[in-house]
């Protein structure tokens, strides 16, 4: 009786076919996925506002975030409201002060008319809170900063229970920063004391409001510290040239950092 000889199929020919099949499946899965509508309210100070930029209406970080997210193809629409105000602190955004909070509510209500869209608040505060003097309420201790951010979140969550929040970490500034306000090394140390409070806020709300509060990407502080001469605008102050605000290129880099936290939340 003759034995049947089985011919082996060359593995080298099989691999490209498998890779092609996987690629097709991934593309099909992605294209058939539901695209999300996203509305973002940005809460912050002059860095968010883009006040130190030559063309804030084109170069402000929230606008760059919108452009990046739109280009990703995951979203059918991305609408934003820039609620950044130069020199403002977390105290200015408290409902009780009746300063910035009504504007935030107005912007959020306008965006939230489309209830099919995800509403997200991106918050980066702390720079002016950390100042020795100048901005409203400064210096604001780490404990008070924690309480202020918590109050803002609680009220917004109550009014927009389906909203999500990203707490973006504040940026490094040079230890000689002093314009009309004084920041200096004391302020920089205070600024860093806010980071553990942000971490704890996110942990606390994981139980209080699951899948609602997220931390942004923490790399911005060290990244801008290392690259401040190219990514920050040099400004003249009472202690010499200081670095506080991102320039146009820095605004783009900050947008990429903010997008990481926003995508994690979505």
PDB file of C-alpha atoms in Angstrom:
ATOM      1  CA  UNK A   1       0.000   0.000   0.000  1.00  0.00           C
ATOM      2  CA  UNK A   2       1.438   3.371  -1.050  1.00  0.00           C
ATOM      3  CA  UNK A   3       1.766   6.060   1.587  1.00  0.00           C
ATOM      4  CA  UNK A   4       0.171   9.390   0.882  1.00  0.00           C
ATOM      5  CA  UNK A   5       2.639  12.245   1.000  1.00  0.00           C
ATOM      6  CA  UNK A   6       1.206  15.564   2.335  1.00  0.00           C
ATOM      7  CA  UNK A   7       2.688  18.667   0.810  1.00  0.00           C
ATOM      8  CA  UNK A   8       3.404  21.408   3.338  1.00  0.00           C
ATOM      9  CA  UNK A   9       2.160  24.936   2.661  1.00  0.00           C
ATOM     10  CA  UNK A  10       5.007  27.485   2.816  1.00  0.00           C
ATOM     11  CA  UNK A  11       4.615  29.581   6.006  1.00  0.00           C
ATOM     12  CA  UNK A  12       6.314  32.524   4.305  1.00  0.00           C
ATOM     13  CA  UNK A  13       3.413  32.746   1.828  1.00  0.00           C
ATOM     14  CA  UNK A  14       0.797  32.437   4.554  1.00  0.00           C
ATOM     15  CA  UNK A  15       1.953  35.356   6.743  1.00  0.00           C
ATOM     16  CA  UNK A  16       1.295  38.168   4.223  1.00  0.00           C
ATOM     17  CA  UNK A  17      -2.216  36.804   3.604  1.00  0.00           C
ATOM     18  CA  UNK A  18      -2.939  36.745   7.350  1.00  0.00           C
ATOM     19  CA  UNK A  19      -1.648  40.294   7.792  1.00  0.00           C
ATOM     20  CA  UNK A  20      -3.829  41.502   4.943  1.00  0.00           C
ATOM     21  CA  UNK A  21      -6.871  39.793   6.451  1.00  0.00           C
ATOM     22  CA  UNK A  22      -6.225  41.367   9.870  1.00  0.00           C
ATOM     23  CA  UNK A  23      -5.836  44.817   8.277  1.00  0.00           C
ATOM     24  CA  UNK A  24      -9.119  44.483   6.430  1.00  0.00           C
ATOM     25  CA  UNK A  25     -10.923  43.398   9.610  1.00  0.00           C
ATOM     26  CA  UNK A  26      -9.489  46.338  11.574  1.00  0.00           C
ATOM     27  CA  UNK A  27     -10.424  48.847   8.897  1.00  0.00           C
ATOM     28  CA  UNK A  28     -13.920  47.426   8.639  1.00  0.00           C
ATOM     29  CA  UNK A  29     -14.327  47.533  12.420  1.00  0.00           C
ATOM     30  CA  UNK A  30     -13.130  51.149  12.604  1.00  0.00           C
ATOM     31  CA  UNK A  31     -15.245  52.394   9.733  1.00  0.00           C
ATOM     32  CA  UNK A  32     -18.365  50.753  11.109  1.00  0.00           C
ATOM     33  CA  UNK A  33     -17.838  52.224  14.580  1.00  0.00           C
ATOM     34  CA  UNK A  34     -20.129  55.025  15.716  1.00  0.00           C
ATOM     35  CA  UNK A  35     -18.546  58.465  15.497  1.00  0.00           C
ATOM     36  CA  UNK A  36     -18.984  60.666  18.551  1.00  0.00           C
ATOM     37  CA  UNK A  37     -20.129  64.270  18.823  1.00  0.00           C
ATOM     38  CA  UNK A  38     -17.965  66.117  21.332  1.00  0.00           C
ATOM     39  CA  UNK A  39     -18.504  69.497  23.007  1.00  0.00           C
ATOM     40  CA  UNK A  40     -15.719  70.884  25.219  1.00  0.00           C
ATOM     41  CA  UNK A  41     -15.767  73.784  27.672  1.00  0.00           C
ATOM     42  CA  UNK A  42     -12.217  74.856  28.531  1.00  0.00           C
ATOM     43  CA  UNK A  43     -11.794  76.441  31.967  1.00  0.00           C
ATOM     44  CA  UNK A  44      -8.543  78.213  32.740  1.00  0.00           C
ATOM     45  CA  UNK A  45      -6.433  81.360  32.913  1.00  0.00           C
ATOM     46  CA  UNK A  46      -4.334  83.279  30.362  1.00  0.00           C
ATOM     47  CA  UNK A  47      -2.634  80.086  29.161  1.00  0.00           C
ATOM     48  CA  UNK A  48      -6.019  78.680  28.141  1.00  0.00           C
ATOM     49  CA  UNK A  49      -7.181  82.053  26.862  1.00  0.00           C
ATOM     50  CA  UNK A  50      -4.082  82.436  24.676  1.00  0.00           C
ATOM     51  CA  UNK A  51      -3.692  86.039  25.815  1.00  0.00           C
ATOM     52  CA  UNK A  52       0.095  86.071  25.393  1.00  0.00           C
ATOM     53  CA  UNK A  53      -0.073  84.831  21.784  1.00  0.00           C
ATOM     54  CA  UNK A  54       0.106  87.102  18.745  1.00  0.00           C
ATOM     55  CA  UNK A  55      -3.045  85.584  17.252  1.00  0.00           C
ATOM     56  CA  UNK A  56      -5.053  83.984  20.078  1.00  0.00           C
ATOM     57  CA  UNK A  57      -8.085  83.593  17.808  1.00  0.00           C
ATOM     58  CA  UNK A  58      -5.991  81.188  15.718  1.00  0.00           C
ATOM     59  CA  UNK A  59      -3.277  79.920  18.075  1.00  0.00           C
ATOM     60  CA  UNK A  60      -4.947  79.409  21.466  1.00  0.00           C
ATOM     61  CA  UNK A  61      -4.565  75.865  22.784  1.00  0.00           C
ATOM     62  CA  UNK A  62      -8.322  75.015  22.799  1.00  0.00           C
ATOM     63  CA  UNK A  63      -8.490  75.795  19.065  1.00  0.00           C
ATOM     64  CA  UNK A  64      -5.538  73.502  18.362  1.00  0.00           C
ATOM     65  CA  UNK A  65      -7.190  70.766  20.463  1.00  0.00           C
ATOM     66  CA  UNK A  66     -10.314  71.121  18.311  1.00  0.00           C
ATOM     67  CA  UNK A  67      -8.246  70.785  15.135  1.00  0.00           C
ATOM     68  CA  UNK A  68      -6.379  67.709  16.396  1.00  0.00           C
ATOM     69  CA  UNK A  69      -9.539  65.915  17.532  1.00  0.00           C
ATOM     70  CA  UNK A  70     -11.384  66.750  14.310  1.00  0.00           C
ATOM     71  CA  UNK A  71      -8.547  65.287  12.250  1.00  0.00           C
ATOM     72  CA  UNK A  72      -8.666  61.946  14.075  1.00  0.00           C
ATOM     73  CA  UNK A  73     -11.863  60.777  12.404  1.00  0.00           C
ATOM     74  CA  UNK A  74     -13.363  59.498  15.647  1.00  0.00           C
ATOM     75  CA  UNK A  75     -15.688  62.454  15.987  1.00  0.00           C
ATOM     76  CA  UNK A  76     -18.501  63.596  13.736  1.00  0.00           C
ATOM     77  CA  UNK A  77     -18.213  67.067  15.281  1.00  0.00           C
ATOM     78  CA  UNK A  78     -16.051  68.868  17.854  1.00  0.00           C
ATOM     79  CA  UNK A  79     -17.312  72.174  19.259  1.00  0.00           C
ATOM     80  CA  UNK A  80     -15.540  74.224  21.907  1.00  0.00           C
ATOM     81  CA  UNK A  81     -15.986  77.188  24.245  1.00  0.00           C
ATOM     82  CA  UNK A  82     -12.840  78.903  25.541  1.00  0.00           C
ATOM     83  CA  UNK A  83     -13.491  80.083  29.104  1.00  0.00           C
ATOM     84  CA  UNK A  84      -9.913  81.094  29.836  1.00  0.00           C
ATOM     85  CA  UNK A  85      -9.458  84.432  31.621  1.00  0.00           C
ATOM     86  CA  UNK A  86      -6.137  86.161  32.133  1.00  0.00           C
ATOM     87  CA  UNK A  87      -5.069  86.481  35.771  1.00  0.00           C
ATOM     88  CA  UNK A  88      -7.963  84.420  37.134  1.00  0.00           C
ATOM     89  CA  UNK A  89      -7.762  81.812  39.866  1.00  0.00           C
ATOM     90  CA  UNK A  90      -9.924  78.902  40.988  1.00  0.00           C
ATOM     91  CA  UNK A  91     -11.589  81.406  43.338  1.00  0.00           C
ATOM     92  CA  UNK A  92     -12.882  83.392  40.339  1.00  0.00           C
ATOM     93  CA  UNK A  93     -14.638  80.280  39.018  1.00  0.00           C
ATOM     94  CA  UNK A  94     -16.523  79.541  42.238  1.00  0.00           C
ATOM     95  CA  UNK A  95     -20.302  79.981  41.889  1.00  0.00           C
ATOM     96  CA  UNK A  96     -20.362  82.148  45.029  1.00  0.00           C
ATOM     97  CA  UNK A  97     -18.104  84.822  43.507  1.00  0.00           C
ATOM     98  CA  UNK A  98     -20.469  85.204  40.522  1.00  0.00           C
ATOM     99  CA  UNK A  99     -17.536  86.114  38.271  1.00  0.00           C
ATOM    100  CA  UNK A 100     -16.648  83.407  35.744  1.00  0.00           C
ATOM    101  CA  UNK A 101     -19.106  80.694  36.710  1.00  0.00           C
ATOM    102  CA  UNK A 102     -22.203  82.244  35.040  1.00  0.00           C
ATOM    103  CA  UNK A 103     -20.229  82.490  31.780  1.00  0.00           C
ATOM    104  CA  UNK A 104     -19.222  78.826  32.063  1.00  0.00           C
ATOM    105  CA  UNK A 105     -22.850  77.809  32.607  1.00  0.00           C
ATOM    106  CA  UNK A 106     -23.995  79.915  29.664  1.00  0.00           C
ATOM    107  CA  UNK A 107     -21.371  78.344  27.376  1.00  0.00           C
ATOM    108  CA  UNK A 108     -22.141  74.817  28.581  1.00  0.00           C
ATOM    109  CA  UNK A 109     -25.895  75.302  28.111  1.00  0.00           C
ATOM    110  CA  UNK A 110     -25.347  76.547  24.569  1.00  0.00           C
ATOM    111  CA  UNK A 111     -23.232  73.506  23.680  1.00  0.00           C
ATOM    112  CA  UNK A 112     -25.478  71.086  25.546  1.00  0.00           C
ATOM    113  CA  UNK A 113     -28.519  71.885  23.413  1.00  0.00           C
ATOM    114  CA  UNK A 114     -27.430  68.908  21.341  1.00  0.00           C
ATOM    115  CA  UNK A 115     -28.075  66.201  23.922  1.00  0.00           C
ATOM    116  CA  UNK A 116     -26.659  63.519  21.617  1.00  0.00           C
ATOM    117  CA  UNK A 117     -23.181  65.012  22.057  1.00  0.00           C
ATOM    118  CA  UNK A 118     -20.764  64.269  24.899  1.00  0.00           C
ATOM    119  CA  UNK A 119     -20.185  67.350  27.065  1.00  0.00           C
ATOM    120  CA  UNK A 120     -16.702  67.600  28.563  1.00  0.00           C
ATOM    121  CA  UNK A 121     -15.083  70.202  30.829  1.00  0.00           C
ATOM    122  CA  UNK A 122     -11.312  70.550  30.501  1.00  0.00           C
ATOM    123  CA  UNK A 123      -9.962  72.402  33.550  1.00  0.00           C
ATOM    124  CA  UNK A 124      -6.443  73.780  33.977  1.00  0.00           C
ATOM    125  CA  UNK A 125      -6.113  76.149  36.916  1.00  0.00           C
ATOM    126  CA  UNK A 126      -3.360  76.709  39.452  1.00  0.00           C
ATOM    127  CA  UNK A 127      -0.795  79.090  37.971  1.00  0.00           C
ATOM    128  CA  UNK A 128      -2.394  82.235  39.384  1.00  0.00           C
ATOM    129  CA  UNK A 129      -3.542  80.431  42.518  1.00  0.00           C
ATOM    130  CA  UNK A 130       0.103  79.761  43.335  1.00  0.00           C
ATOM    131  CA  UNK A 131       1.229  83.414  43.137  1.00  0.00           C
ATOM    132  CA  UNK A 132       2.589  85.146  46.229  1.00  0.00           C
ATOM    133  CA  UNK A 133       0.391  88.177  45.527  1.00  0.00           C
ATOM    134  CA  UNK A 134      -1.550  89.744  42.677  1.00  0.00           C
ATOM    135  CA  UNK A 135      -4.310  87.417  41.384  1.00  0.00           C
ATOM    136  CA  UNK A 136      -7.608  87.208  43.274  1.00  0.00           C
ATOM    137  CA  UNK A 137      -7.222  85.230  46.506  1.00  0.00           C
ATOM    138  CA  UNK A 138      -3.568  84.347  45.999  1.00  0.00           C
ATOM    139  CA  UNK A 139      -1.733  82.694  47.524  1.00  0.00           C
ATOM    140  CA  UNK A 140      -4.210  79.811  47.552  1.00  0.00           C
ATOM    141  CA  UNK A 141      -3.081  76.844  49.637  1.00  0.00           C
ATOM    142  CA  UNK A 142      -3.162  73.296  48.313  1.00  0.00           C
ATOM    143  CA  UNK A 143      -6.078  72.513  50.643  1.00  0.00           C
ATOM    144  CA  UNK A 144      -8.084  75.516  49.447  1.00  0.00           C
ATOM    145  CA  UNK A 145      -7.263  74.703  45.817  1.00  0.00           C
ATOM    146  CA  UNK A 146      -8.646  71.199  46.397  1.00  0.00           C
ATOM    147  CA  UNK A 147     -11.854  72.631  47.893  1.00  0.00           C
ATOM    148  CA  UNK A 148     -12.312  75.192  45.116  1.00  0.00           C
ATOM    149  CA  UNK A 149     -11.926  72.671  42.285  1.00  0.00           C
ATOM    150  CA  UNK A 150     -14.243  70.254  44.117  1.00  0.00           C
ATOM    151  CA  UNK A 151     -16.952  72.918  44.434  1.00  0.00           C
ATOM    152  CA  UNK A 152     -16.758  73.777  40.747  1.00  0.00           C
ATOM    153  CA  UNK A 153     -16.996  70.095  39.777  1.00  0.00           C
ATOM    154  CA  UNK A 154     -19.876  69.397  42.169  1.00  0.00           C
ATOM    155  CA  UNK A 155     -22.042  72.237  40.870  1.00  0.00           C
ATOM    156  CA  UNK A 156     -21.315  71.422  37.234  1.00  0.00           C
ATOM    157  CA  UNK A 157     -22.018  67.726  37.828  1.00  0.00           C
ATOM    158  CA  UNK A 158     -25.311  68.626  39.433  1.00  0.00           C
ATOM    159  CA  UNK A 159     -26.339  70.690  36.410  1.00  0.00           C
ATOM    160  CA  UNK A 160     -24.814  68.402  33.785  1.00  0.00           C
ATOM    161  CA  UNK A 161     -24.944  64.881  35.291  1.00  0.00           C
ATOM    162  CA  UNK A 162     -23.760  63.196  32.078  1.00  0.00           C
ATOM    163  CA  UNK A 163     -20.764  65.495  31.608  1.00  0.00           C
ATOM    164  CA  UNK A 164     -17.159  64.370  31.861  1.00  0.00           C
ATOM    165  CA  UNK A 165     -14.231  66.263  33.305  1.00  0.00           C
ATOM    166  CA  UNK A 166     -10.509  66.279  32.616  1.00  0.00           C
ATOM    167  CA  UNK A 167      -8.303  67.918  35.239  1.00  0.00           C
ATOM    168  CA  UNK A 168      -5.280  69.124  33.300  1.00  0.00           C
ATOM    169  CA  UNK A 169      -2.099  69.633  35.314  1.00  0.00           C
ATOM    170  CA  UNK A 170      -0.721  73.208  35.454  1.00  0.00           C
ATOM    171  CA  UNK A 171       2.572  74.058  33.741  1.00  0.00           C
ATOM    172  CA  UNK A 172       6.021  74.916  35.023  1.00  0.00           C
ATOM    173  CA  UNK A 173       7.104  78.557  35.105  1.00  0.00           C
ATOM    174  CA  UNK A 174      10.501  80.068  35.806  1.00  0.00           C
ATOM    175  CA  UNK A 175      11.362  80.797  39.445  1.00  0.00           C
ATOM    176  CA  UNK A 176      11.986  84.500  38.681  1.00  0.00           C
ATOM    177  CA  UNK A 177       8.482  85.098  37.300  1.00  0.00           C
ATOM    178  CA  UNK A 178       7.227  88.490  38.421  1.00  0.00           C
ATOM    179  CA  UNK A 179       5.159  90.970  36.435  1.00  0.00           C
ATOM    180  CA  UNK A 180       2.343  92.821  38.158  1.00  0.00           C
ATOM    181  CA  UNK A 181       2.033  89.693  40.267  1.00  0.00           C
ATOM    182  CA  UNK A 182       4.818  87.823  42.066  1.00  0.00           C
ATOM    183  CA  UNK A 183       5.228  84.065  41.606  1.00  0.00           C
ATOM    184  CA  UNK A 184       8.925  83.290  42.170  1.00  0.00           C
ATOM    185  CA  UNK A 185      10.245  80.071  43.709  1.00  0.00           C
ATOM    186  CA  UNK A 186       7.733  80.162  46.549  1.00  0.00           C
ATOM    187  CA  UNK A 187       4.895  80.145  44.052  1.00  0.00           C
ATOM    188  CA  UNK A 188       6.466  77.403  41.963  1.00  0.00           C
ATOM    189  CA  UNK A 189       6.746  75.177  45.041  1.00  0.00           C
ATOM    190  CA  UNK A 190       3.120  75.888  45.885  1.00  0.00           C
ATOM    191  CA  UNK A 191       2.104  75.056  42.310  1.00  0.00           C
ATOM    192  CA  UNK A 192       3.712  71.621  42.602  1.00  0.00           C
ATOM    193  CA  UNK A 193       1.806  71.025  45.845  1.00  0.00           C
ATOM    194  CA  UNK A 194      -1.412  71.083  43.787  1.00  0.00           C
ATOM    195  CA  UNK A 195      -0.452  67.964  41.825  1.00  0.00           C
ATOM    196  CA  UNK A 196      -1.172  65.457  44.645  1.00  0.00           C
ATOM    197  CA  UNK A 197      -4.499  67.237  45.220  1.00  0.00           C
ATOM    198  CA  UNK A 198      -5.468  66.682  41.580  1.00  0.00           C
ATOM    199  CA  UNK A 199      -4.491  63.023  41.902  1.00  0.00           C
ATOM    200  CA  UNK A 200      -6.598  62.659  45.045  1.00  0.00           C
ATOM    201  CA  UNK A 201      -9.558  64.448  43.464  1.00  0.00           C
ATOM    202  CA  UNK A 202      -9.613  61.969  40.597  1.00  0.00           C
ATOM    203  CA  UNK A 203      -9.398  59.034  43.025  1.00  0.00           C
ATOM    204  CA  UNK A 204     -12.164  60.449  45.215  1.00  0.00           C
ATOM    205  CA  UNK A 205     -14.545  61.018  42.323  1.00  0.00           C
ATOM    206  CA  UNK A 206     -13.895  57.528  41.003  1.00  0.00           C
ATOM    207  CA  UNK A 207     -16.237  56.417  43.797  1.00  0.00           C
ATOM    208  CA  UNK A 208     -18.514  59.454  43.907  1.00  0.00           C
ATOM    209  CA  UNK A 209     -18.997  59.798  40.139  1.00  0.00           C
ATOM    210  CA  UNK A 210     -17.596  56.743  38.329  1.00  0.00           C
ATOM    211  CA  UNK A 211     -16.212  57.332  34.819  1.00  0.00           C
ATOM    212  CA  UNK A 212     -16.817  61.082  35.060  1.00  0.00           C
ATOM    213  CA  UNK A 213     -13.581  62.659  36.353  1.00  0.00           C
ATOM    214  CA  UNK A 214     -10.223  61.966  34.689  1.00  0.00           C
ATOM    215  CA  UNK A 215      -6.664  63.188  35.129  1.00  0.00           C
ATOM    216  CA  UNK A 216      -4.884  64.794  32.226  1.00  0.00           C
ATOM    217  CA  UNK A 217      -1.377  63.920  31.112  1.00  0.00           C
ATOM    218  CA  UNK A 218       1.189  64.884  33.766  1.00  0.00           C
ATOM    219  CA  UNK A 219       4.168  65.197  31.426  1.00  0.00           C
ATOM    220  CA  UNK A 220       3.595  68.867  30.585  1.00  0.00           C
ATOM    221  CA  UNK A 221       5.319  70.293  33.660  1.00  0.00           C
ATOM    222  CA  UNK A 222       8.688  68.628  33.038  1.00  0.00           C
ATOM    223  CA  UNK A 223       8.372  68.902  29.263  1.00  0.00           C
ATOM    224  CA  UNK A 224       7.984  72.681  29.304  1.00  0.00           C
ATOM    225  CA  UNK A 225      10.606  73.056  32.019  1.00  0.00           C
ATOM    226  CA  UNK A 226      13.096  71.288  29.772  1.00  0.00           C
ATOM    227  CA  UNK A 227      12.079  73.165  26.607  1.00  0.00           C
ATOM    228  CA  UNK A 228      11.022  76.549  27.965  1.00  0.00           C
ATOM    229  CA  UNK A 229      13.472  78.596  25.880  1.00  0.00           C
ATOM    230  CA  UNK A 230      11.896  77.348  22.644  1.00  0.00           C
ATOM    231  CA  UNK A 231       8.277  76.766  23.719  1.00  0.00           C
ATOM    232  CA  UNK A 232       7.665  79.715  26.058  1.00  0.00           C
ATOM    233  CA  UNK A 233       7.492  83.414  25.274  1.00  0.00           C
ATOM    234  CA  UNK A 234      10.366  85.335  26.964  1.00  0.00           C
ATOM    235  CA  UNK A 235       8.878  88.182  28.997  1.00  0.00           C
ATOM    236  CA  UNK A 236      10.547  91.044  30.837  1.00  0.00           C
ATOM    237  CA  UNK A 237       9.757  91.423  34.523  1.00  0.00           C
ATOM    238  CA  UNK A 238      11.077  92.860  37.757  1.00  0.00           C
ATOM    239  CA  UNK A 239      13.471  89.929  38.176  1.00  0.00           C
ATOM    240  CA  UNK A 240      14.679  89.805  34.570  1.00  0.00           C
ATOM    241  CA  UNK A 241      13.509  87.654  31.669  1.00  0.00           C
ATOM    242  CA  UNK A 242      10.932  85.124  32.845  1.00  0.00           C
ATOM    243  CA  UNK A 243       8.985  82.270  31.226  1.00  0.00           C
ATOM    244  CA  UNK A 244       5.311  81.820  32.010  1.00  0.00           C
ATOM    245  CA  UNK A 245       3.249  81.543  28.810  1.00  0.00           C
ATOM    246  CA  UNK A 246       3.632  79.120  25.890  1.00  0.00           C
ATOM    247  CA  UNK A 247       4.376  80.679  22.507  1.00  0.00           C
ATOM    248  CA  UNK A 248       2.582  79.567  19.322  1.00  0.00           C
ATOM    249  CA  UNK A 249       4.654  76.388  19.054  1.00  0.00           C
ATOM    250  CA  UNK A 250       4.244  75.748  22.775  1.00  0.00           C
ATOM    251  CA  UNK A 251       0.490  76.125  22.395  1.00  0.00           C
ATOM    252  CA  UNK A 252       0.538  73.298  19.852  1.00  0.00           C
ATOM    253  CA  UNK A 253       2.559  71.085  22.186  1.00  0.00           C
ATOM    254  CA  UNK A 254       0.211  71.840  25.075  1.00  0.00           C
ATOM    255  CA  UNK A 255      -2.745  70.928  22.861  1.00  0.00           C
ATOM    256  CA  UNK A 256      -1.207  67.524  22.161  1.00  0.00           C
ATOM    257  CA  UNK A 257      -0.811  66.978  25.900  1.00  0.00           C
ATOM    258  CA  UNK A 258      -4.399  68.011  26.623  1.00  0.00           C
ATOM    259  CA  UNK A 259      -5.704  65.727  23.875  1.00  0.00           C
ATOM    260  CA  UNK A 260      -4.200  62.704  25.662  1.00  0.00           C
ATOM    261  CA  UNK A 261      -6.369  63.306  28.704  1.00  0.00           C
ATOM    262  CA  UNK A 262      -9.462  64.092  26.644  1.00  0.00           C
ATOM    263  CA  UNK A 263      -9.171  60.902  24.594  1.00  0.00           C
ATOM    264  CA  UNK A 264      -8.754  58.909  27.805  1.00  0.00           C
ATOM    265  CA  UNK A 265     -12.016  60.383  29.097  1.00  0.00           C
ATOM    266  CA  UNK A 266     -13.865  59.650  25.864  1.00  0.00           C
TER     267      UNK A 266
END
